[in-house]
Amino acid sequence: MSSGHLTIDLGAIAANWTALAAQSAGETAAVIKADGYGLGAGRIARALAEAGARRFFVALAEEGAAVRAALGPGPMIGVLSGHMEGDTELIRAHDLVPMLNSVDQMLRQVEALPNRPFGIQLDTGMSRLGMEPGEWSALRDLAMSRKPVLLMSHLACADEPDHPMNPRQLHQFREMTAGLDVPRSLAATGGILLGSDYHFDLTRPGIGLFGGQPFAEARPVVRLDIPVIQLRTIAPGETVGYANAWTAERPSRIATLSAGYADGLLRALGGRLRLYHGAIPCAAVGRVSMDLITVDVTDLREDPGYLTLLGPHQGVDRLAAAAGTIGYEILTSLGARYSRRYVA
Ligand SMILES: *Cc1c(COP(=O)(O)O)cnc(C)c1O
């Protein structure tokens, strides 16, 4: 038995990509790092390639190798961490395109893979990845002589459309790339929604493909049903779970479900975790355990076989808000124990 059943709608992912591509001024890539935001990079890459995506980005060379195995030769697979020590063989064997982040990475690339394609990541103010303006001006001529396939940067505040950081980074990106005849990329999901000034030649949506904010029109992509292992009736005054954290105030029907914090049900959700029986919300009571949660189903007219954690009445972002986090973290925390079903 698995701890729950995760249904991933590949048709919705493809439709979300197509919708973001329709809004993008140039070409649209797909970011499927961290195993496709936890949902399965290989299956998702194939569905998106069928929908028309020709460029993919992952965080690590190992992730790129997995995506290459799923896609076969042809599509570009960019590696956002660049060319790290020990990556050379993976980059060569799987025909990956590192987005070089520093002088050290540039030298490693030129030395180890002199005739292989690479991109350059520029830091336009986020102070996370990429070459800073000073570093870039020192390296620019060498880099350009070797014909990078892409110049890219990443926005720090794109999910806040009015944030002054957005135009500041746009200006910096234009400055750093002015006069260079190389395709450029600045926008992820949030940047696409900022408008065509931010799009350049290639956009790089990730979360928007998977139904998460800030792409509000996204079609939902995941459904997560968790089976009930056991049901019991308890009397007022009886307690539930570790540390006696919850006490029944009325005769209560308690369902024990087979997923816990090892499956991404963040323990910090505490008493704010809700699961659904159809449209009816049921509150989790007591602590989240490693493999189990306990849910008050007293108000249901029938004993449930399973409850729905993610579905039509609670999307990724609603669950994230209850946990004080973001949809990205909910998706990438889902864990390996669910059975996965992909629907077209
Ligand atoms: C994660 C990431 C993306 C995709 O961002 P979303 O907000 O998920 O659309 C694009 N570019 C870079 C450099 C990233 O790290």
PDB file of N, CA and C in Angstrom, residues 234-331:
ATOM      1  N   ILE A 234     -14.667   8.107  19.939  1.00  0.00           N
ATOM      2  CA  ILE A 234     -14.123   8.375  21.275  1.00  0.00           C
ATOM      3  C   ILE A 234     -15.100   9.249  22.062  1.00  0.00           C
ATOM      4  N   ALA A 235     -14.970   9.171  23.368  1.00  0.00           N
ATOM      5  CA  ALA A 235     -15.887   9.882  24.265  1.00  0.00           C
ATOM      6  C   ALA A 235     -15.306  11.250  24.627  1.00  0.00           C
ATOM      7  N   PRO A 236     -16.181  12.177  25.043  1.00  0.00           N
ATOM      8  CA  PRO A 236     -15.666  13.467  25.516  1.00  0.00           C
ATOM      9  C   PRO A 236     -14.614  13.255  26.605  1.00  0.00           C
ATOM     10  N   GLY A 237     -13.534  14.034  26.514  1.00  0.00           N
ATOM     11  CA  GLY A 237     -12.458  13.892  27.493  1.00  0.00           C
ATOM     12  C   GLY A 237     -11.329  12.991  27.018  1.00  0.00           C
ATOM     13  N   GLU A 238     -11.587  12.123  26.027  1.00  0.00           N
ATOM     14  CA  GLU A 238     -10.497  11.298  25.503  1.00  0.00           C
ATOM     15  C   GLU A 238      -9.592  12.148  24.621  1.00  0.00           C
ATOM     16  N   THR A 239      -8.327  11.727  24.542  1.00  0.00           N
ATOM     17  CA  THR A 239      -7.335  12.531  23.804  1.00  0.00           C
ATOM     18  C   THR A 239      -6.861  11.785  22.562  1.00  0.00           C
ATOM     19  N   VAL A 240      -6.286  12.562  21.617  1.00  0.00           N
ATOM     20  CA  VAL A 240      -5.823  12.009  20.339  1.00  0.00           C
ATOM     21  C   VAL A 240      -4.365  12.379  20.103  1.00  0.00           C
ATOM     22  N   GLY A 241      -3.557  11.375  19.826  1.00  0.00           N
ATOM     23  CA  GLY A 241      -2.213  11.600  19.298  1.00  0.00           C
ATOM     24  C   GLY A 241      -1.155  11.918  20.338  1.00  0.00           C
ATOM     25  N   TYR A 242       0.078  12.156  19.825  1.00  0.00           N
ATOM     26  CA  TYR A 242       1.222  12.473  20.670  1.00  0.00           C
ATOM     27  C   TYR A 242       0.929  13.670  21.560  1.00  0.00           C
ATOM     28  N   ALA A 243       1.435  13.578  22.775  1.00  0.00           N
ATOM     29  CA  ALA A 243       1.360  14.667  23.754  1.00  0.00           C
ATOM     30  C   ALA A 243      -0.077  15.008  24.125  1.00  0.00           C
ATOM     31  N   ASN A 244      -1.000  14.072  23.839  1.00  0.00           N
ATOM     32  CA  ASN A 244      -2.429  14.327  24.124  1.00  0.00           C
ATOM     33  C   ASN A 244      -2.857  15.694  23.589  1.00  0.00           C
ATOM     34  N   ALA A 245      -2.380  16.010  22.386  1.00  0.00           N
ATOM     35  CA  ALA A 245      -2.511  17.398  21.936  1.00  0.00           C
ATOM     36  C   ALA A 245      -3.957  17.833  21.674  1.00  0.00           C
ATOM     37  N   TRP A 246      -4.866  16.894  21.492  1.00  0.00           N
ATOM     38  CA  TRP A 246      -6.268  17.271  21.236  1.00  0.00           C
ATOM     39  C   TRP A 246      -7.183  16.453  22.128  1.00  0.00           C
ATOM     40  N   THR A 247      -8.181  17.104  22.690  1.00  0.00           N
ATOM     41  CA  THR A 247      -9.135  16.441  23.584  1.00  0.00           C
ATOM     42  C   THR A 247     -10.543  16.578  23.014  1.00  0.00           C
ATOM     43  N   ALA A 248     -11.256  15.469  22.904  1.00  0.00           N
ATOM     44  CA  ALA A 248     -12.627  15.505  22.378  1.00  0.00           C
ATOM     45  C   ALA A 248     -13.544  16.252  23.352  1.00  0.00           C
ATOM     46  N   GLU A 249     -14.368  17.126  22.781  1.00  0.00           N
ATOM     47  CA  GLU A 249     -15.343  17.833  23.624  1.00  0.00           C
ATOM     48  C   GLU A 249     -16.738  17.271  23.436  1.00  0.00           C
ATOM     49  N   ARG A 250     -16.883  16.373  22.484  1.00  0.00           N
ATOM     50  CA  ARG A 250     -18.173  15.726  22.208  1.00  0.00           C
ATOM     51  C   ARG A 250     -17.853  14.300  21.777  1.00  0.00           C
ATOM     52  N   PRO A 251     -18.808  13.415  21.725  1.00  0.00           N
ATOM     53  CA  PRO A 251     -18.536  12.100  21.159  1.00  0.00           C
ATOM     54  C   PRO A 251     -18.037  12.302  19.733  1.00  0.00           C
ATOM     55  N   SER A 252     -16.865  11.745  19.400  1.00  0.00           N
ATOM     56  CA  SER A 252     -16.217  12.095  18.134  1.00  0.00           C
ATOM     57  C   SER A 252     -15.828  10.848  17.359  1.00  0.00           C
ATOM     58  N   ARG A 253     -15.939  10.972  16.051  1.00  0.00           N
ATOM     59  CA  ARG A 253     -15.487   9.915  15.155  1.00  0.00           C
ATOM     60  C   ARG A 253     -14.129  10.372  14.606  1.00  0.00           C
ATOM     61  N   ILE A 254     -13.114   9.570  14.842  1.00  0.00           N
ATOM     62  CA  ILE A 254     -11.753   9.945  14.443  1.00  0.00           C
ATOM     63  C   ILE A 254     -11.240   8.971  13.378  1.00  0.00           C
ATOM     64  N   ALA A 255     -10.810   9.508  12.251  1.00  0.00           N
ATOM     65  CA  ALA A 255     -10.217   8.697  11.175  1.00  0.00           C
ATOM     66  C   ALA A 255      -8.702   8.841  11.234  1.00  0.00           C
ATOM     67  N   THR A 256      -8.005   7.706  11.140  1.00  0.00           N
ATOM     68  CA  THR A 256      -6.536   7.726  11.069  1.00  0.00           C
ATOM     69  C   THR A 256      -6.138   7.492   9.612  1.00  0.00           C
ATOM     70  N   LEU A 257      -5.389   8.427   9.044  1.00  0.00           N
ATOM     71  CA  LEU A 257      -5.038   8.398   7.621  1.00  0.00           C
ATOM     72  C   LEU A 257      -3.556   8.090   7.456  1.00  0.00           C
ATOM     73  N   SER A 258      -3.223   7.483   6.301  1.00  0.00           N
ATOM     74  CA  SER A 258      -1.875   6.921   6.141  1.00  0.00           C
ATOM     75  C   SER A 258      -0.876   7.862   5.483  1.00  0.00           C
ATOM     76  N   ALA A 259      -0.796   9.109   5.931  1.00  0.00           N
ATOM     77  CA  ALA A 259       0.281   9.992   5.472  1.00  0.00           C
ATOM     78  C   ALA A 259       0.644  10.929   6.612  1.00  0.00           C
ATOM     79  N   GLY A 260       1.896  11.330   6.649  1.00  0.00           N
ATOM     80  CA  GLY A 260       2.348  12.216   7.721  1.00  0.00           C
ATOM     81  C   GLY A 260       3.435  13.155   7.237  1.00  0.00           C
ATOM     82  N   TYR A 261       4.221  13.637   8.180  1.00  0.00           N
ATOM     83  CA  TYR A 261       5.196  14.649   7.749  1.00  0.00           C
ATOM     84  C   TYR A 261       6.264  14.076   6.832  1.00  0.00           C
ATOM     85  N   ALA A 262       6.476  12.741   6.856  1.00  0.00           N
ATOM     86  CA  ALA A 262       7.424  12.154   5.897  1.00  0.00           C
ATOM     87  C   ALA A 262       6.881  12.224   4.473  1.00  0.00           C
ATOM     88  N   ASP A 263       5.605  12.528   4.331  1.00  0.00           N
ATOM     89  CA  ASP A 263       4.974  12.636   3.007  1.00  0.00           C
ATOM     90  C   ASP A 263       4.669  14.087   2.656  1.00  0.00           C
ATOM     91  N   GLY A 264       5.238  15.003   3.379  1.00  0.00           N
ATOM     92  CA  GLY A 264       5.062  16.417   3.050  1.00  0.00           C
ATOM     93  C   GLY A 264       3.902  17.101   3.757  1.00  0.00           C
ATOM     94  N   LEU A 265       3.264  16.414   4.695  1.00  0.00           N
ATOM     95  CA  LEU A 265       2.210  17.083   5.482  1.00  0.00           C
ATOM     96  C   LEU A 265       2.898  17.810   6.626  1.00  0.00           C
ATOM     97  N   LEU A 266       3.303  19.035   6.346  1.00  0.00           N
ATOM     98  CA  LEU A 266       4.187  19.759   7.250  1.00  0.00           C
ATOM     99  C   LEU A 266       3.617  19.754   8.670  1.00  0.00           C
ATOM    100  N   ARG A 267       4.467  19.370   9.611  1.00  0.00           N
ATOM    101  CA  ARG A 267       4.036  19.277  11.001  1.00  0.00           C
ATOM    102  C   ARG A 267       3.602  20.649  11.521  1.00  0.00           C
ATOM    103  N   ALA A 268       4.227  21.686  10.938  1.00  0.00           N
ATOM    104  CA  ALA A 268       3.898  23.046  11.361  1.00  0.00           C
ATOM    105  C   ALA A 268       2.453  23.433  11.032  1.00  0.00           C
ATOM    106  N   LEU A 269       1.777  22.635  10.193  1.00  0.00           N
ATOM    107  CA  LEU A 269       0.372  22.924   9.901  1.00  0.00           C
ATOM    108  C   LEU A 269      -0.484  22.818  11.156  1.00  0.00           C
ATOM    109  N   GLY A 270      -0.056  21.960  12.095  1.00  0.00           N
ATOM    110  CA  GLY A 270      -0.748  21.807  13.372  1.00  0.00           C
ATOM    111  C   GLY A 270      -2.243  21.720  13.176  1.00  0.00           C
ATOM    112  N   GLY A 271      -2.968  22.559  13.861  1.00  0.00           N
ATOM    113  CA  GLY A 271      -4.422  22.513  13.822  1.00  0.00           C
ATOM    114  C   GLY A 271      -5.043  23.175  12.600  1.00  0.00           C
ATOM    115  N   ARG A 272      -4.232  23.649  11.649  1.00  0.00           N
ATOM    116  CA  ARG A 272      -4.814  24.332  10.482  1.00  0.00           C
ATOM    117  C   ARG A 272      -4.961  23.413   9.278  1.00  0.00           C
ATOM    118  N   LEU A 273      -4.646  22.144   9.456  1.00  0.00           N
ATOM    119  CA  LEU A 273      -4.739  21.200   8.343  1.00  0.00           C
ATOM    120  C   LEU A 273      -6.186  20.760   8.148  1.00  0.00           C
ATOM    121  N   ARG A 274      -6.683  20.913   6.921  1.00  0.00           N
ATOM    122  CA  ARG A 274      -8.045  20.476   6.565  1.00  0.00           C
ATOM    123  C   ARG A 274      -7.957  19.497   5.417  1.00  0.00           C
ATOM    124  N   LEU A 275      -8.800  18.463   5.469  1.00  0.00           N
ATOM    125  CA  LEU A 275      -8.932  17.553   4.332  1.00  0.00           C
ATOM    126  C   LEU A 275     -10.401  17.524   3.945  1.00  0.00           C
ATOM    127  N   TYR A 276     -10.677  17.088   2.739  1.00  0.00           N
ATOM    128  CA  TYR A 276     -12.040  17.185   2.221  1.00  0.00           C
ATOM    129  C   TYR A 276     -12.633  15.828   1.914  1.00  0.00           C
ATOM    130  N   HIS A 277     -13.935  15.700   2.277  1.00  0.00           N
ATOM    131  CA  HIS A 277     -14.739  14.566   1.844  1.00  0.00           C
ATOM    132  C   HIS A 277     -15.735  15.167   0.864  1.00  0.00           C
ATOM    133  N   GLY A 278     -15.500  15.010  -0.419  1.00  0.00           N
ATOM    134  CA  GLY A 278     -16.270  15.801  -1.380  1.00  0.00           C
ATOM    135  C   GLY A 278     -16.001  17.261  -1.095  1.00  0.00           C
ATOM    136  N   ALA A 279     -17.100  18.027  -0.860  1.00  0.00           N
ATOM    137  CA  ALA A 279     -16.920  19.456  -0.593  1.00  0.00           C
ATOM    138  C   ALA A 279     -16.853  19.772   0.895  1.00  0.00           C
ATOM    139  N   ILE A 280     -16.925  18.746   1.753  1.00  0.00           N
ATOM    140  CA  ILE A 280     -17.018  18.996   3.197  1.00  0.00           C
ATOM    141  C   ILE A 280     -15.629  18.981   3.833  1.00  0.00           C
ATOM    142  N   PRO A 281     -15.223  20.091   4.464  1.00  0.00           N
ATOM    143  CA  PRO A 281     -13.915  20.112   5.110  1.00  0.00           C
ATOM    144  C   PRO A 281     -13.936  19.351   6.437  1.00  0.00           C
ATOM    145  N   CYS A 282     -12.854  18.638   6.723  1.00  0.00           N
ATOM    146  CA  CYS A 282     -12.697  17.928   7.993  1.00  0.00           C
ATOM    147  C   CYS A 282     -11.360  18.356   8.585  1.00  0.00           C
ATOM    148  N   ALA A 283     -11.359  18.688   9.868  1.00  0.00           N
ATOM    149  CA  ALA A 283     -10.139  19.192  10.502  1.00  0.00           C
ATOM    150  C   ALA A 283      -9.271  18.051  11.001  1.00  0.00           C
ATOM    151  N   ALA A 284      -7.978  18.144  10.689  1.00  0.00           N
ATOM    152  CA  ALA A 284      -7.024  17.245  11.342  1.00  0.00           C
ATOM    153  C   ALA A 284      -6.939  17.664  12.805  1.00  0.00           C
ATOM    154  N   VAL A 285      -6.862  16.681  13.702  1.00  0.00           N
ATOM    155  CA  VAL A 285      -6.770  16.982  15.135  1.00  0.00           C
ATOM    156  C   VAL A 285      -5.543  16.265  15.692  1.00  0.00           C
ATOM    157  N   GLY A 286      -4.958  16.834  16.729  1.00  0.00           N
ATOM    158  CA  GLY A 286      -3.740  16.254  17.291  1.00  0.00           C
ATOM    159  C   GLY A 286      -2.551  16.532  16.397  1.00  0.00           C
ATOM    160  N   ARG A 287      -1.412  15.994  16.783  1.00  0.00           N
ATOM    161  CA  ARG A 287      -0.165  16.262  16.052  1.00  0.00           C
ATOM    162  C   ARG A 287      -0.105  15.479  14.744  1.00  0.00           C
ATOM    163  N   VAL A 288       0.590  16.021  13.792  1.00  0.00           N
ATOM    164  CA  VAL A 288       0.953  15.265  12.591  1.00  0.00           C
ATOM    165  C   VAL A 288       2.092  14.323  12.986  1.00  0.00           C
ATOM    166  N   SER A 289       1.914  13.008  12.723  1.00  0.00           N
ATOM    167  CA  SER A 289       2.990  12.053  12.995  1.00  0.00           C
ATOM    168  C   SER A 289       3.802  11.827  11.724  1.00  0.00           C
ATOM    169  N   MET A 290       4.826  11.004  11.795  1.00  0.00           N
ATOM    170  CA  MET A 290       5.672  10.769  10.620  1.00  0.00           C
ATOM    171  C   MET A 290       4.886  10.142   9.474  1.00  0.00           C
ATOM    172  N   ASP A 291       4.017   9.175   9.807  1.00  0.00           N
ATOM    173  CA  ASP A 291       3.310   8.426   8.761  1.00  0.00           C
ATOM    174  C   ASP A 291       1.799   8.543   8.852  1.00  0.00           C
ATOM    175  N   LEU A 292       1.295   9.276   9.812  1.00  0.00           N
ATOM    176  CA  LEU A 292      -0.138   9.261  10.109  1.00  0.00           C
ATOM    177  C   LEU A 292      -0.644  10.644  10.479  1.00  0.00           C
ATOM    178  N   ILE A 293      -1.917  10.879  10.152  1.00  0.00           N
ATOM    179  CA  ILE A 293      -2.633  12.002  10.750  1.00  0.00           C
ATOM    180  C   ILE A 293      -3.984  11.490  11.246  1.00  0.00           C
ATOM    181  N   THR A 294      -4.565  12.227  12.164  1.00  0.00           N
ATOM    182  CA  THR A 294      -5.877  11.884  12.706  1.00  0.00           C
ATOM    183  C   THR A 294      -6.822  13.033  12.390  1.00  0.00           C
ATOM    184  N   VAL A 295      -8.019  12.676  11.898  1.00  0.00           N
ATOM    185  CA  VAL A 295      -8.940  13.678  11.376  1.00  0.00           C
ATOM    186  C   VAL A 295     -10.315  13.480  12.019  1.00  0.00           C
ATOM    187  N   ASP A 296     -10.926  14.593  12.399  1.00  0.00           N
ATOM    188  CA  ASP A 296     -12.266  14.559  13.005  1.00  0.00           C
ATOM    189  C   ASP A 296     -13.314  14.462  11.889  1.00  0.00           C
ATOM    190  N   VAL A 297     -13.941  13.286  11.764  1.00  0.00           N
ATOM    191  CA  VAL A 297     -14.938  13.097  10.696  1.00  0.00           C
ATOM    192  C   VAL A 297     -16.336  12.938  11.289  1.00  0.00           C
ATOM    193  N   THR A 298     -16.523  13.441  12.508  1.00  0.00           N
ATOM    194  CA  THR A 298     -17.801  13.303  13.224  1.00  0.00           C
ATOM    195  C   THR A 298     -18.973  13.817  12.404  1.00  0.00           C
ATOM    196  N   ASP A 299     -18.760  14.898  11.670  1.00  0.00           N
ATOM    197  CA  ASP A 299     -19.878  15.537  10.975  1.00  0.00           C
ATOM    198  C   ASP A 299     -20.195  14.928   9.613  1.00  0.00           C
ATOM    199  N   LEU A 300     -19.427  13.925   9.195  1.00  0.00           N
ATOM    200  CA  LEU A 300     -19.756  13.267   7.914  1.00  0.00           C
ATOM    201  C   LEU A 300     -20.900  12.285   8.132  1.00  0.00           C
ATOM    202  N   ARG A 301     -21.733  12.130   7.098  1.00  0.00           N
ATOM    203  CA  ARG A 301     -22.861  11.212   7.222  1.00  0.00           C
ATOM    204  C   ARG A 301     -22.440   9.768   7.027  1.00  0.00           C
ATOM    205  N   GLU A 302     -21.266   9.551   6.402  1.00  0.00           N
ATOM    206  CA  GLU A 302     -20.799   8.177   6.191  1.00  0.00           C
ATOM    207  C   GLU A 302     -19.322   8.095   6.547  1.00  0.00           C
ATOM    208  N   ASP A 303     -18.866   6.883   6.782  1.00  0.00           N
ATOM    209  CA  ASP A 303     -17.441   6.691   7.056  1.00  0.00           C
ATOM    210  C   ASP A 303     -16.675   6.798   5.746  1.00  0.00           C
ATOM    211  N   PRO A 304     -15.687   7.679   5.672  1.00  0.00           N
ATOM    212  CA  PRO A 304     -14.954   7.850   4.413  1.00  0.00           C
ATOM    213  C   PRO A 304     -13.912   6.759   4.191  1.00  0.00           C
ATOM    214  N   GLY A 305     -13.676   6.400   2.923  1.00  0.00           N
ATOM    215  CA  GLY A 305     -12.591   5.484   2.564  1.00  0.00           C
ATOM    216  C   GLY A 305     -11.283   6.231   2.393  1.00  0.00           C
ATOM    217  N   TYR A 306     -11.388   7.493   2.023  1.00  0.00           N
ATOM    218  CA  TYR A 306     -10.212   8.344   1.891  1.00  0.00           C
ATOM    219  C   TYR A 306     -10.664   9.790   2.046  1.00  0.00           C
ATOM    220  N   LEU A 307      -9.705  10.678   2.274  1.00  0.00           N
ATOM    221  CA  LEU A 307      -9.990  12.115   2.272  1.00  0.00           C
ATOM    222  C   LEU A 307      -9.035  12.785   1.292  1.00  0.00           C
ATOM    223  N   THR A 308      -9.451  13.930   0.779  1.00  0.00           N
ATOM    224  CA  THR A 308      -8.679  14.617  -0.253  1.00  0.00           C
ATOM    225  C   THR A 308      -7.913  15.791   0.366  1.00  0.00           C
ATOM    226  N   LEU A 309      -6.597  15.768   0.221  1.00  0.00           N
ATOM    227  CA  LEU A 309      -5.785  16.872   0.750  1.00  0.00           C
ATOM    228  C   LEU A 309      -5.622  17.981  -0.285  1.00  0.00           C
ATOM    229  N   LEU A 310      -5.362  17.582  -1.544  1.00  0.00           N
ATOM    230  CA  LEU A 310      -5.256  18.566  -2.633  1.00  0.00           C
ATOM    231  C   LEU A 310      -6.285  18.195  -3.689  1.00  0.00           C
ATOM    232  N   GLY A 311      -7.092  19.145  -4.064  1.00  0.00           N
ATOM    233  CA  GLY A 311      -8.136  18.862  -5.043  1.00  0.00           C
ATOM    234  C   GLY A 311      -8.938  20.108  -5.314  1.00  0.00           C
ATOM    235  N   PRO A 312     -10.159  19.931  -5.823  1.00  0.00           N
ATOM    236  CA  PRO A 312     -10.931  21.102  -6.258  1.00  0.00           C
ATOM    237  C   PRO A 312     -11.229  22.094  -5.131  1.00  0.00           C
ATOM    238  N   HIS A 313     -11.306  21.630  -3.876  1.00  0.00           N
ATOM    239  CA  HIS A 313     -11.675  22.540  -2.795  1.00  0.00           C
ATOM    240  C   HIS A 313     -10.483  23.070  -2.014  1.00  0.00           C
ATOM    241  N   GLN A 314      -9.296  22.534  -2.294  1.00  0.00           N
ATOM    242  CA  GLN A 314      -8.081  23.038  -1.635  1.00  0.00           C
ATOM    243  C   GLN A 314      -6.911  22.838  -2.590  1.00  0.00           C
ATOM    244  N   GLY A 315      -6.493  23.915  -3.206  1.00  0.00           N
ATOM    245  CA  GLY A 315      -5.355  23.836  -4.123  1.00  0.00           C
ATOM    246  C   GLY A 315      -4.044  23.978  -3.372  1.00  0.00           C
ATOM    247  N   VAL A 316      -2.969  23.886  -4.142  1.00  0.00           N
ATOM    248  CA  VAL A 316      -1.619  23.963  -3.582  1.00  0.00           C
ATOM    249  C   VAL A 316      -1.412  25.269  -2.798  1.00  0.00           C
ATOM    250  N   ASP A 317      -1.926  26.373  -3.333  1.00  0.00           N
ATOM    251  CA  ASP A 317      -1.686  27.654  -2.675  1.00  0.00           C
ATOM    252  C   ASP A 317      -2.484  27.818  -1.388  1.00  0.00           C
ATOM    253  N   ARG A 318      -3.692  27.239  -1.352  1.00  0.00           N
ATOM    254  CA  ARG A 318      -4.465  27.323  -0.106  1.00  0.00           C
ATOM    255  C   ARG A 318      -3.808  26.519   0.998  1.00  0.00           C
ATOM    256  N   LEU A 319      -3.336  25.340   0.639  1.00  0.00           N
ATOM    257  CA  LEU A 319      -2.645  24.526   1.635  1.00  0.00           C
ATOM    258  C   LEU A 319      -1.368  25.240   2.087  1.00  0.00           C
ATOM    259  N   ALA A 320      -0.673  25.853   1.131  1.00  0.00           N
ATOM    260  CA  ALA A 320       0.557  26.582   1.467  1.00  0.00           C
ATOM    261  C   ALA A 320       0.256  27.719   2.432  1.00  0.00           C
ATOM    262  N   ALA A 321      -0.813  28.449   2.191  1.00  0.00           N
ATOM    263  CA  ALA A 321      -1.156  29.571   3.065  1.00  0.00           C
ATOM    264  C   ALA A 321      -1.419  29.066   4.484  1.00  0.00           C
ATOM    265  N   ALA A 322      -2.109  27.921   4.601  1.00  0.00           N
ATOM    266  CA  ALA A 322      -2.391  27.368   5.932  1.00  0.00           C
ATOM    267  C   ALA A 322      -1.093  27.013   6.656  1.00  0.00           C
ATOM    268  N   ALA A 323      -0.085  26.604   5.879  1.00  0.00           N
ATOM    269  CA  ALA A 323       1.183  26.182   6.482  1.00  0.00           C
ATOM    270  C   ALA A 323       2.156  27.346   6.629  1.00  0.00           C
ATOM    271  N   GLY A 324       1.776  28.530   6.178  1.00  0.00           N
ATOM    272  CA  GLY A 324       2.687  29.669   6.234  1.00  0.00           C
ATOM    273  C   GLY A 324       3.847  29.525   5.267  1.00  0.00           C
ATOM    274  N   THR A 325       3.610  28.862   4.111  1.00  0.00           N
ATOM    275  CA  THR A 325       4.682  28.722   3.147  1.00  0.00           C
ATOM    276  C   THR A 325       4.143  29.023   1.750  1.00  0.00           C
ATOM    277  N   ILE A 326       4.865  28.595   0.721  1.00  0.00           N
ATOM    278  CA  ILE A 326       4.484  28.867  -0.658  1.00  0.00           C
ATOM    279  C   ILE A 326       4.217  27.554  -1.388  1.00  0.00           C
ATOM    280  N   GLY A 327       3.452  27.635  -2.482  1.00  0.00           N
ATOM    281  CA  GLY A 327       3.105  26.443  -3.254  1.00  0.00           C
ATOM    282  C   GLY A 327       4.317  25.638  -3.684  1.00  0.00           C
ATOM    283  N   TYR A 328       5.406  26.320  -4.012  1.00  0.00           N
ATOM    284  CA  TYR A 328       6.634  25.647  -4.436  1.00  0.00           C
ATOM    285  C   TYR A 328       7.065  24.616  -3.383  1.00  0.00           C
ATOM    286  N   GLU A 329       6.980  25.031  -2.106  1.00  0.00           N
ATOM    287  CA  GLU A 329       7.469  24.141  -1.046  1.00  0.00           C
ATOM    288  C   GLU A 329       6.508  22.977  -0.817  1.00  0.00           C
ATOM    289  N   ILE A 330       5.215  23.242  -0.931  1.00  0.00           N
ATOM    290  CA  ILE A 330       4.239  22.148  -0.805  1.00  0.00           C
ATOM    291  C   ILE A 330       4.520  21.095  -1.878  1.00  0.00           C
ATOM    292  N   LEU A 331       4.655  21.505  -3.126  1.00  0.00           N
ATOM    293  CA  LEU A 331       4.856  20.545  -4.223  1.00  0.00           C
ATOM    294  C   LEU A 331       6.148  19.757  -4.052  1.00  0.00           C
TER     295      LEU A 331
END
